Amino acid sequence: MEGAECIILANPDVGGIGIRVGVYLQALLPLLISYIDLFLGADEARRESNKDTANALVFTGISLLISAIVQAHTKGLTVYHAYTVLNLCWVTIIGGAPVFVMGVFNNVESMRDLNHKFVFSLFSLKLSLLGAFGIWLNLKVRSFDTSPNNCTGTTVLWWFGRRIPAESWHSRGPLLALYVIMAVPGNNTGTLLLIILGQWLESSAILLNRMSMGYLPVPATNTAVKIFMLPFILLHSPRIIRIFQGINTIIYWAIVAMMITITEKTISINKIAPGEHDWTLGQTFATIVAFFPVFGLLSRFAKSVKLPPSVERMWAAVYDDPLSKPMINGTPLYELLVPEKMTWRQKVRILSLVRDFLSSIQGEDQDSLKKTHIIVKMMITMLENEIMSKYAADGFIRTFDDIIHRK
């Protein structure tokens, strides 16, 4: 049945809307929380919950692959649904990889922990299963579907506006090479780390090229030298790390959105028999299980982030211990550093800088206290002359950040 009217058999347990929505939410939420943390400051409970959600993505991807392999060997699986499984697995990998990789970069010692080794091994296993399944599908695409209603000849894949036949070697060749790399344990995770590191350097080079010379001392030189200098520059200014993480998070969002678009467009251009969107018992159960880590992350996030109306309540919500020292003319320093004309994001940013600065003061460090008084006088002058607009606040944040990290 390879004619023009060939209709692919429905399989709601693989291509159902509930399965897809559950996977998409699990993949997008860790990226969203990571991006929000850049503005609110990373909360330990929220960070751990984010890791739990990313770990759940590993199990979700493994479950999808095992189910697809078992079904293909038993009652059969169409080429269309096999490619849908591969796309959904890529969504889980891209959504969870940044949280996983940045956790390794931020705390290499944690990899000695048995739990982290276990998760790392599962992540490698997931990539190996993905590679093995992808190799099998692309090598045996014409004989993969053993059902009587074989529609492989009319199955098409969507790729940026182009409809590519599933049997075409132009689509299978590059994919086969990719899945061969993914199938080798250890090599797959190493390759993924190199890809992310390469994207890190590329984004950082773009950032450095557009950076103001007055803000960061980067000599006027070529991109290669700037990339070489990158580790020293990042160590110089923690604020740049936040900017860089924000750029990378947006890029990961774009990649996940691209994979979701490819999946949904592929679904829309193929003819599927009625029943694909029926809510079966298996689909309902899988969707509920997928939503548990999402609800857990949202619950912890709601408890850790509040938007109080006053500066004092805002400070208490963002940090556990409000600043009470040093006092300037009877007024706590943190109150002087959060004028009402600033935006809420700018207030939180300055409070974060103040906290980092004061925590670095050792005893009665006169030099640090002198710099604190300079900062306060600068702020008071701006307030008295009513020039601290939301635009001037950004300049003050840069100045404050520079003073703190050059002390």
Tab-separated table of C-alpha atoms in Angstrom:
chain	number	residue	atom	x	y	z
A	1	MET	CA	0.000	0.000	0.000
A	2	GLU	CA	2.539	2.547	-1.128
A	3	GLY	CA	0.101	4.596	-3.158
A	4	ALA	CA	-0.747	8.229	-2.764
A	5	GLU	CA	-3.670	7.403	-0.454
A	6	CYS	CA	-1.632	5.271	1.958
A	7	ILE	CA	-2.660	6.170	5.504
A	8	ILE	CA	-0.304	5.466	8.412
A	9	LEU	CA	-1.796	3.365	11.195
A	10	ALA	CA	-2.551	5.323	14.368
A	11	ASN	CA	-0.380	4.744	17.435
A	12	PRO	CA	-1.468	7.167	20.189
A	13	ASP	CA	0.937	5.649	22.721
A	14	VAL	CA	3.821	7.023	20.618
A	15	GLY	CA	2.519	10.032	18.711
A	16	GLY	CA	-0.348	11.119	20.956
A	17	ILE	CA	-0.663	14.759	21.967
A	18	GLY	CA	-0.362	13.886	25.660
A	19	ILE	CA	2.995	12.171	25.183
A	20	ARG	CA	4.361	15.081	23.195
A	21	VAL	CA	3.134	17.797	25.565
A	22	GLY	CA	4.601	15.944	28.557
A	23	VAL	CA	8.001	15.668	26.865
A	24	TYR	CA	7.963	19.293	25.710
A	25	LEU	CA	7.147	20.640	29.174
A	26	GLN	CA	9.817	18.528	30.829
A	27	ALA	CA	12.401	19.780	28.335
A	28	LEU	CA	11.474	23.479	28.363
A	29	LEU	CA	10.974	23.974	32.104
A	30	PRO	CA	14.599	23.376	33.227
A	31	LEU	CA	15.758	25.874	30.595
A	32	LEU	CA	13.170	28.405	31.763
A	33	ILE	CA	14.181	28.052	35.424
A	34	SER	CA	17.871	28.336	34.497
A	35	TYR	CA	17.149	31.582	32.662
A	36	ILE	CA	15.111	32.997	35.558
A	37	ASP	CA	17.933	32.136	37.969
A	38	LEU	CA	20.173	34.552	36.083
A	39	PHE	CA	18.000	37.437	37.309
A	40	LEU	CA	16.914	36.206	40.741
A	41	GLY	CA	20.114	34.484	41.783
A	42	ALA	CA	20.455	30.723	41.935
A	43	ASP	CA	18.594	29.199	44.862
A	44	GLU	CA	20.063	25.891	46.075
A	45	ALA	CA	16.688	24.161	46.473
A	46	ARG	CA	15.568	25.394	43.066
A	47	ARG	CA	18.854	24.303	41.485
A	48	GLU	CA	18.543	20.806	42.944
A	49	SER	CA	14.925	20.573	41.794
A	50	ASN	CA	16.025	21.644	38.331
A	51	LYS	CA	18.595	18.839	38.337
A	52	ASP	CA	15.868	16.378	39.366
A	53	THR	CA	13.765	17.465	36.396
A	54	ALA	CA	16.754	17.129	34.051
A	55	ASN	CA	17.431	13.653	35.472
A	56	ALA	CA	13.790	12.745	34.880
A	57	LEU	CA	14.325	13.648	31.225
A	58	VAL	CA	17.021	10.966	31.064
A	59	PHE	CA	14.553	8.315	32.273
A	60	THR	CA	11.841	9.633	29.944
A	61	GLY	CA	14.128	9.300	26.923
A	62	ILE	CA	15.270	5.798	27.919
A	63	SER	CA	11.643	4.715	28.429
A	64	LEU	CA	10.645	6.033	24.997
A	65	LEU	CA	13.521	4.218	23.295
A	66	ILE	CA	12.994	0.895	25.082
A	67	SER	CA	9.255	1.011	24.361
A	68	ALA	CA	9.913	1.763	20.682
A	69	ILE	CA	12.473	-1.054	20.356
A	70	VAL	CA	10.170	-3.577	22.047
A	71	GLN	CA	7.177	-2.523	19.959
A	72	ALA	CA	9.196	-2.659	16.730
A	73	HIS	CA	10.243	-6.243	17.532
A	74	THR	CA	6.763	-7.402	18.580
A	75	LYS	CA	3.705	-5.921	16.881
A	76	GLY	CA	5.664	-3.574	14.617
A	77	LEU	CA	6.350	0.158	14.456
A	78	THR	CA	5.901	2.443	11.463
A	79	VAL	CA	8.832	4.476	10.136
A	80	TYR	CA	6.820	7.627	10.839
A	81	HIS	CA	6.416	6.766	14.532
A	82	ALA	CA	10.052	5.658	14.781
A	83	TYR	CA	11.208	9.081	13.583
A	84	THR	CA	8.757	10.690	16.019
A	85	VAL	CA	10.392	8.767	18.876
A	86	LEU	CA	13.851	9.888	17.747
A	87	ASN	CA	12.737	13.531	17.584
A	88	LEU	CA	11.187	13.377	21.056
A	89	CYS	CA	14.369	11.813	22.431
A	90	TRP	CA	16.435	14.631	20.928
A	91	VAL	CA	14.137	17.117	22.671
A	92	THR	CA	14.797	15.409	26.024
A	93	ILE	CA	18.556	15.385	25.389
A	94	ILE	CA	18.805	19.043	24.409
A	95	GLY	CA	16.504	20.134	27.240
A	96	GLY	CA	18.444	18.297	29.937
A	97	ALA	CA	22.010	18.487	28.621
A	98	PRO	CA	22.729	22.127	29.624
A	99	VAL	CA	21.686	21.518	33.241
A	100	PHE	CA	23.665	18.278	33.318
A	101	VAL	CA	26.805	19.650	31.667
A	102	MET	CA	26.873	22.926	33.621
A	103	GLY	CA	26.517	20.889	36.812
A	104	VAL	CA	29.672	18.990	35.866
A	105	PHE	CA	31.547	22.196	34.947
A	106	ASN	CA	30.508	23.993	38.121
A	107	ASN	CA	31.398	21.143	40.442
A	108	VAL	CA	33.847	18.627	39.038
A	109	GLU	CA	34.250	17.037	42.456
A	110	SER	CA	30.585	16.028	42.361
A	111	MET	CA	31.414	13.486	39.661
A	112	ARG	CA	33.089	11.396	42.369
A	113	ASP	CA	29.704	11.014	44.018
A	114	LEU	CA	28.005	7.664	43.310
A	115	ASN	CA	24.686	9.314	42.417
A	116	HIS	CA	26.310	11.608	39.836
A	117	LYS	CA	28.210	8.670	38.331
A	118	PHE	CA	24.946	6.748	38.062
A	119	VAL	CA	23.173	9.631	36.304
A	120	PHE	CA	26.172	10.145	34.020
A	121	SER	CA	26.110	6.440	33.104
A	122	LEU	CA	22.372	6.590	32.400
A	123	PHE	CA	22.883	9.644	30.203
A	124	SER	CA	25.535	7.769	28.212
A	125	LEU	CA	23.232	4.729	28.017
A	126	LYS	CA	20.444	6.921	26.685
A	127	LEU	CA	22.689	8.305	23.931
A	128	SER	CA	23.858	4.769	23.067
A	129	LEU	CA	20.270	3.503	22.813
A	130	LEU	CA	19.397	6.523	20.684
A	131	GLY	CA	22.358	5.827	18.399
A	132	ALA	CA	21.581	2.110	18.095
A	133	PHE	CA	17.916	2.745	17.319
A	134	GLY	CA	18.820	5.475	14.814
A	135	ILE	CA	21.329	3.205	13.038
A	136	TRP	CA	18.794	0.375	12.837
A	137	LEU	CA	16.072	2.647	11.460
A	138	ASN	CA	18.231	4.402	8.849
A	139	LEU	CA	19.907	1.207	7.598
A	140	LYS	CA	16.675	-0.804	7.427
A	141	VAL	CA	14.239	1.990	6.619
A	142	ARG	CA	12.632	0.114	3.694
A	143	SER	CA	12.110	-3.086	5.691
A	144	PHE	CA	11.711	-1.533	9.159
A	145	ASP	CA	7.904	-1.435	9.054
A	146	THR	CA	6.665	-5.043	9.003
A	147	SER	CA	2.960	-4.199	9.173
A	148	PRO	CA	0.659	-5.056	6.225
A	149	ASN	CA	-0.161	-1.351	5.822
A	150	ASN	CA	3.416	-0.258	5.058
A	151	CYS	CA	3.452	3.461	4.205
A	152	THR	CA	7.201	4.012	4.281
A	153	GLY	CA	7.206	5.070	0.634
A	154	THR	CA	4.861	7.995	1.324
A	155	THR	CA	6.273	8.996	4.725
A	156	VAL	CA	7.963	12.393	4.586
A	157	LEU	CA	10.065	14.387	7.046
A	158	TRP	CA	9.835	18.169	7.419
A	159	TRP	CA	13.107	20.100	7.464
A	160	PHE	CA	12.898	23.907	7.383
A	161	GLY	CA	10.135	24.081	4.811
A	162	ARG	CA	11.330	21.115	2.756
A	163	ARG	CA	9.559	17.778	2.547
A	164	ILE	CA	12.146	15.015	2.448
A	165	PRO	CA	11.074	11.390	1.782
A	166	ALA	CA	11.973	9.093	4.664
A	167	GLU	CA	13.592	6.671	2.202
A	168	SER	CA	15.852	9.360	0.711
A	169	TRP	CA	19.564	8.823	1.272
A	170	HIS	CA	20.015	12.614	1.472
A	171	SER	CA	18.212	12.539	4.823
A	172	ARG	CA	19.459	9.166	6.052
A	173	GLY	CA	23.164	9.645	5.261
A	174	PRO	CA	23.943	12.531	7.659
A	175	LEU	CA	21.620	11.070	10.294
A	176	LEU	CA	23.349	7.699	10.075
A	177	ALA	CA	26.758	9.319	10.648
A	178	LEU	CA	25.382	11.180	13.672
A	179	TYR	CA	23.840	8.053	15.195
A	180	VAL	CA	27.064	6.073	14.730
A	181	ILE	CA	28.811	8.664	16.916
A	182	MET	CA	25.990	8.581	19.466
A	183	ALA	CA	26.050	4.775	19.717
A	184	VAL	CA	29.581	4.529	21.164
A	185	PRO	CA	29.496	4.752	25.016
A	186	GLY	CA	31.726	7.480	26.408
A	187	ASN	CA	32.353	8.871	22.942
A	188	ASN	CA	28.753	10.093	22.758
A	189	THR	CA	28.904	12.145	25.963
A	190	GLY	CA	32.363	13.423	25.060
A	191	THR	CA	31.128	14.560	21.660
A	192	LEU	CA	28.151	16.295	23.237
A	193	LEU	CA	30.459	18.096	25.664
A	194	LEU	CA	32.672	19.237	22.789
A	195	ILE	CA	29.655	20.532	20.849
A	196	ILE	CA	28.441	22.497	23.862
A	197	LEU	CA	31.963	23.798	24.539
A	198	GLY	CA	32.294	24.887	20.913
A	199	GLN	CA	28.986	26.703	21.114
A	200	TRP	CA	30.207	28.273	24.395
A	201	LEU	CA	33.312	29.676	22.674
A	202	GLU	CA	31.379	30.846	19.622
A	203	SER	CA	28.806	32.711	21.724
A	204	SER	CA	31.537	34.193	23.882
A	205	ALA	CA	33.432	35.468	20.839
A	206	ILE	CA	30.274	37.237	19.651
A	207	LEU	CA	29.797	38.686	23.129
A	208	LEU	CA	33.389	39.941	23.331
A	209	ASN	CA	33.242	41.554	19.906
A	210	ARG	CA	30.199	43.590	20.938
A	211	MET	CA	31.440	44.499	24.397
A	212	SER	CA	32.200	48.076	25.383
A	213	MET	CA	35.924	48.727	25.784
A	214	GLY	CA	35.240	50.916	28.780
A	215	TYR	CA	33.448	48.143	30.615
A	216	LEU	CA	35.847	45.262	30.078
A	217	PRO	CA	39.544	45.670	29.200
A	218	VAL	CA	39.697	43.582	26.014
A	219	PRO	CA	42.422	44.669	23.560
A	220	ALA	CA	41.469	45.359	19.952
A	221	THR	CA	42.625	42.089	18.435
A	222	ASN	CA	41.284	39.230	16.361
A	223	THR	CA	38.638	36.739	17.465
A	224	ALA	CA	41.109	33.865	17.942
A	225	VAL	CA	43.089	35.829	20.545
A	226	LYS	CA	39.878	36.859	22.305
A	227	ILE	CA	38.776	33.231	22.510
A	228	PHE	CA	42.176	32.309	23.955
A	229	MET	CA	41.770	35.077	26.555
A	230	LEU	CA	38.237	33.994	27.424
A	231	PRO	CA	38.998	32.013	30.626
A	232	PHE	CA	40.925	34.947	32.109
A	233	ILE	CA	38.193	37.406	31.159
A	234	LEU	CA	35.447	35.256	32.671
A	235	LEU	CA	37.410	34.965	35.898
A	236	HIS	CA	37.776	38.754	35.919
A	237	SER	CA	34.059	39.536	35.889
A	238	PRO	CA	31.346	37.199	37.254
A	239	ARG	CA	28.734	39.397	35.593
A	240	ILE	CA	30.032	38.287	32.207
A	241	ILE	CA	29.408	34.691	33.221
A	242	ARG	CA	25.749	35.533	33.837
A	243	ILE	CA	25.496	37.273	30.466
A	244	PHE	CA	27.108	34.319	28.761
A	245	GLN	CA	24.816	31.830	30.506
A	246	GLY	CA	21.839	33.896	29.408
A	247	ILE	CA	22.987	33.813	25.772
A	248	ASN	CA	23.524	30.064	25.917
A	249	THR	CA	20.158	29.433	27.558
A	250	ILE	CA	18.444	31.369	24.769
A	251	ILE	CA	20.339	29.294	22.192
A	252	TYR	CA	19.220	26.053	23.853
A	253	TRP	CA	15.655	27.373	23.897
A	254	ALA	CA	15.952	28.012	20.161
A	255	ILE	CA	17.293	24.495	19.501
A	256	VAL	CA	14.514	22.843	21.525
A	257	ALA	CA	11.931	25.040	19.764
A	258	MET	CA	13.436	23.993	16.421
A	259	MET	CA	13.154	20.277	17.288
A	260	ILE	CA	9.563	20.752	18.475
A	261	THR	CA	8.727	22.553	15.225
A	262	ILE	CA	10.328	19.793	13.144
A	263	THR	CA	8.355	17.152	15.054
A	264	GLU	CA	5.011	18.940	14.822
A	265	LYS	CA	5.466	19.861	11.152
A	266	THR	CA	6.370	16.258	10.300
A	267	ILE	CA	3.216	15.119	12.074
A	268	SER	CA	1.055	17.631	10.213
A	269	ILE	CA	2.244	16.735	6.685
A	270	ASN	CA	1.738	12.958	7.000
A	271	LYS	CA	-1.609	11.207	6.682
A	272	ILE	CA	-2.464	9.399	9.903
A	273	ALA	CA	-5.490	7.188	10.498
A	274	PRO	CA	-8.133	8.374	13.006
A	275	GLY	CA	-7.313	7.537	16.619
A	276	GLU	CA	-3.831	9.073	16.803
A	277	HIS	CA	-5.041	11.660	19.317
A	278	ASP	CA	-7.194	9.301	21.411
A	279	TRP	CA	-6.408	9.295	25.114
A	280	THR	CA	-5.461	5.683	25.784
A	281	LEU	CA	-4.609	4.239	29.195
A	282	GLY	CA	-0.894	4.074	28.368
A	283	GLN	CA	-0.783	7.647	27.087
A	284	THR	CA	-2.684	8.980	30.105
A	285	PHE	CA	-0.409	7.141	32.544
A	286	ALA	CA	2.760	8.312	30.764
A	287	THR	CA	1.521	11.905	30.718
A	288	ILE	CA	0.713	11.909	34.443
A	289	VAL	CA	4.131	10.433	35.275
A	290	ALA	CA	5.821	13.055	33.077
A	291	PHE	CA	3.996	15.874	34.859
A	292	PHE	CA	5.158	14.883	38.375
A	293	PRO	CA	8.676	16.396	38.098
A	294	VAL	CA	7.174	19.455	36.397
A	295	PHE	CA	4.762	20.039	39.277
A	296	GLY	CA	7.556	19.457	41.794
A	297	LEU	CA	9.787	22.038	40.141
A	298	LEU	CA	6.970	24.588	39.880
A	299	SER	CA	6.094	24.050	43.542
A	300	ARG	CA	9.658	24.626	44.741
A	301	PHE	CA	10.034	27.600	42.449
A	302	ALA	CA	6.843	29.198	43.790
A	303	LYS	CA	8.096	28.787	47.364
A	304	SER	CA	11.523	30.280	46.644
A	305	VAL	CA	10.462	33.315	44.597
A	306	LYS	CA	8.109	36.048	45.786
A	307	LEU	CA	7.400	39.570	44.652
A	308	PRO	CA	6.866	41.604	47.858
A	309	PRO	CA	5.906	45.277	47.520
A	310	SER	CA	8.561	46.777	49.802
A	311	VAL	CA	12.335	46.647	49.615
A	312	GLU	CA	12.604	44.893	52.994
A	313	ARG	CA	10.182	42.130	52.043
A	314	MET	CA	11.809	41.766	48.656
A	315	TRP	CA	15.202	41.370	50.306
A	316	ALA	CA	13.849	38.774	52.737
A	317	ALA	CA	12.354	36.795	49.847
A	318	VAL	CA	15.536	36.785	47.788
A	319	TYR	CA	18.024	36.154	50.607
A	320	ASP	CA	17.739	34.347	53.913
A	321	ASP	CA	19.564	36.916	56.039
A	322	PRO	CA	18.776	40.621	55.333
A	323	LEU	CA	21.722	42.982	55.489
A	324	SER	CA	21.859	45.115	58.606
A	325	LYS	CA	25.507	46.239	58.409
A	326	PRO	CA	27.141	48.523	57.719
A	327	MET	CA	24.989	51.449	58.823
A	328	ILE	CA	25.361	54.840	57.091
A	329	ASN	CA	23.975	57.707	59.223
A	330	GLY	CA	21.605	55.294	60.924
A	331	THR	CA	20.334	53.835	57.641
A	332	PRO	CA	21.153	50.267	56.533
A	333	LEU	CA	23.350	50.212	53.458
A	334	TYR	CA	21.004	48.007	51.456
A	335	GLU	CA	18.194	50.575	51.783
A	336	LEU	CA	20.397	53.281	50.287
A	337	LEU	CA	21.289	51.064	47.357
A	338	VAL	CA	17.748	50.356	46.141
A	339	PRO	CA	16.091	53.660	45.105
A	340	GLU	CA	12.460	53.494	44.066
A	341	LYS	CA	13.223	54.634	40.537
A	342	MET	CA	15.021	51.382	39.773
A	343	THR	CA	13.285	48.401	38.250
A	344	TRP	CA	12.727	45.282	40.342
A	345	ARG	CA	15.383	43.398	38.345
A	346	GLN	CA	17.953	46.149	38.942
A	347	LYS	CA	17.200	46.168	42.672
A	348	VAL	CA	17.773	42.432	42.947
A	349	ARG	CA	20.992	42.731	40.940
A	350	ILE	CA	22.398	45.470	43.184
A	351	LEU	CA	21.382	43.601	46.323
A	352	SER	CA	23.220	40.559	44.995
A	353	LEU	CA	26.352	42.648	44.406
A	354	VAL	CA	26.129	44.175	47.878
A	355	ARG	CA	25.814	40.737	49.439
A	356	ASP	CA	28.823	39.394	47.516
A	357	PHE	CA	30.854	42.480	48.407
A	358	LEU	CA	30.101	42.506	52.121
A	359	SER	CA	30.635	38.761	52.453
A	360	SER	CA	34.166	39.281	51.117
A	361	ILE	CA	35.089	41.844	53.784
A	362	GLN	CA	37.406	40.242	56.320
A	363	GLY	CA	37.098	41.865	59.751
A	364	GLU	CA	37.797	45.604	59.781
A	365	ASP	CA	39.231	45.874	56.292
A	366	GLN	CA	39.641	49.649	56.036
A	367	ASP	CA	40.206	49.566	52.296
A	368	SER	CA	36.951	47.683	51.731
A	369	LEU	CA	35.034	49.995	54.069
A	370	LYS	CA	36.470	53.027	52.271
A	371	LYS	CA	35.236	51.674	48.957
A	372	THR	CA	31.837	51.029	50.521
A	373	HIS	CA	31.598	54.689	51.584
A	374	ILE	CA	32.606	55.792	48.077
A	375	ILE	CA	29.812	53.693	46.612
A	376	VAL	CA	27.258	55.061	49.075
A	377	LYS	CA	28.303	58.674	48.422
A	378	MET	CA	27.971	58.060	44.700
A	379	MET	CA	24.449	56.746	45.183
A	380	ILE	CA	23.403	59.578	47.534
A	381	THR	CA	24.657	62.181	45.044
A	382	MET	CA	22.596	60.600	42.313
A	383	LEU	CA	19.512	60.512	44.515
A	384	GLU	CA	19.877	64.120	45.644
A	385	ASN	CA	20.155	65.329	42.061
A	386	GLU	CA	17.295	63.046	40.968
A	387	ILE	CA	19.302	61.614	38.119
A	388	MET	CA	18.949	57.961	39.096
A	389	SER	CA	16.537	56.911	36.360
A	390	LYS	CA	16.138	53.301	35.310
A	391	TYR	CA	18.629	53.983	32.512
A	392	ALA	CA	21.216	55.519	34.842
A	393	ALA	CA	20.784	52.541	37.154
A	394	ASP	CA	22.304	50.215	34.563
A	395	GLY	CA	25.413	52.401	34.447
A	396	PHE	CA	25.591	52.416	38.230
A	397	ILE	CA	25.372	48.622	38.311
A	398	ARG	CA	28.318	48.363	35.930
A	399	THR	CA	30.359	50.802	38.026
A	400	PHE	CA	29.445	49.049	41.259
A	401	ASP	CA	30.297	45.643	39.777
A	402	ASP	CA	33.662	46.929	38.564
A	403	ILE	CA	34.560	48.417	41.976
A	404	ILE	CA	33.619	45.221	43.798
A	405	HIS	CA	35.581	42.840	41.635
A	406	ARG	CA	38.689	45.022	41.506
A	407	LYS	CA	39.014	45.519	45.213
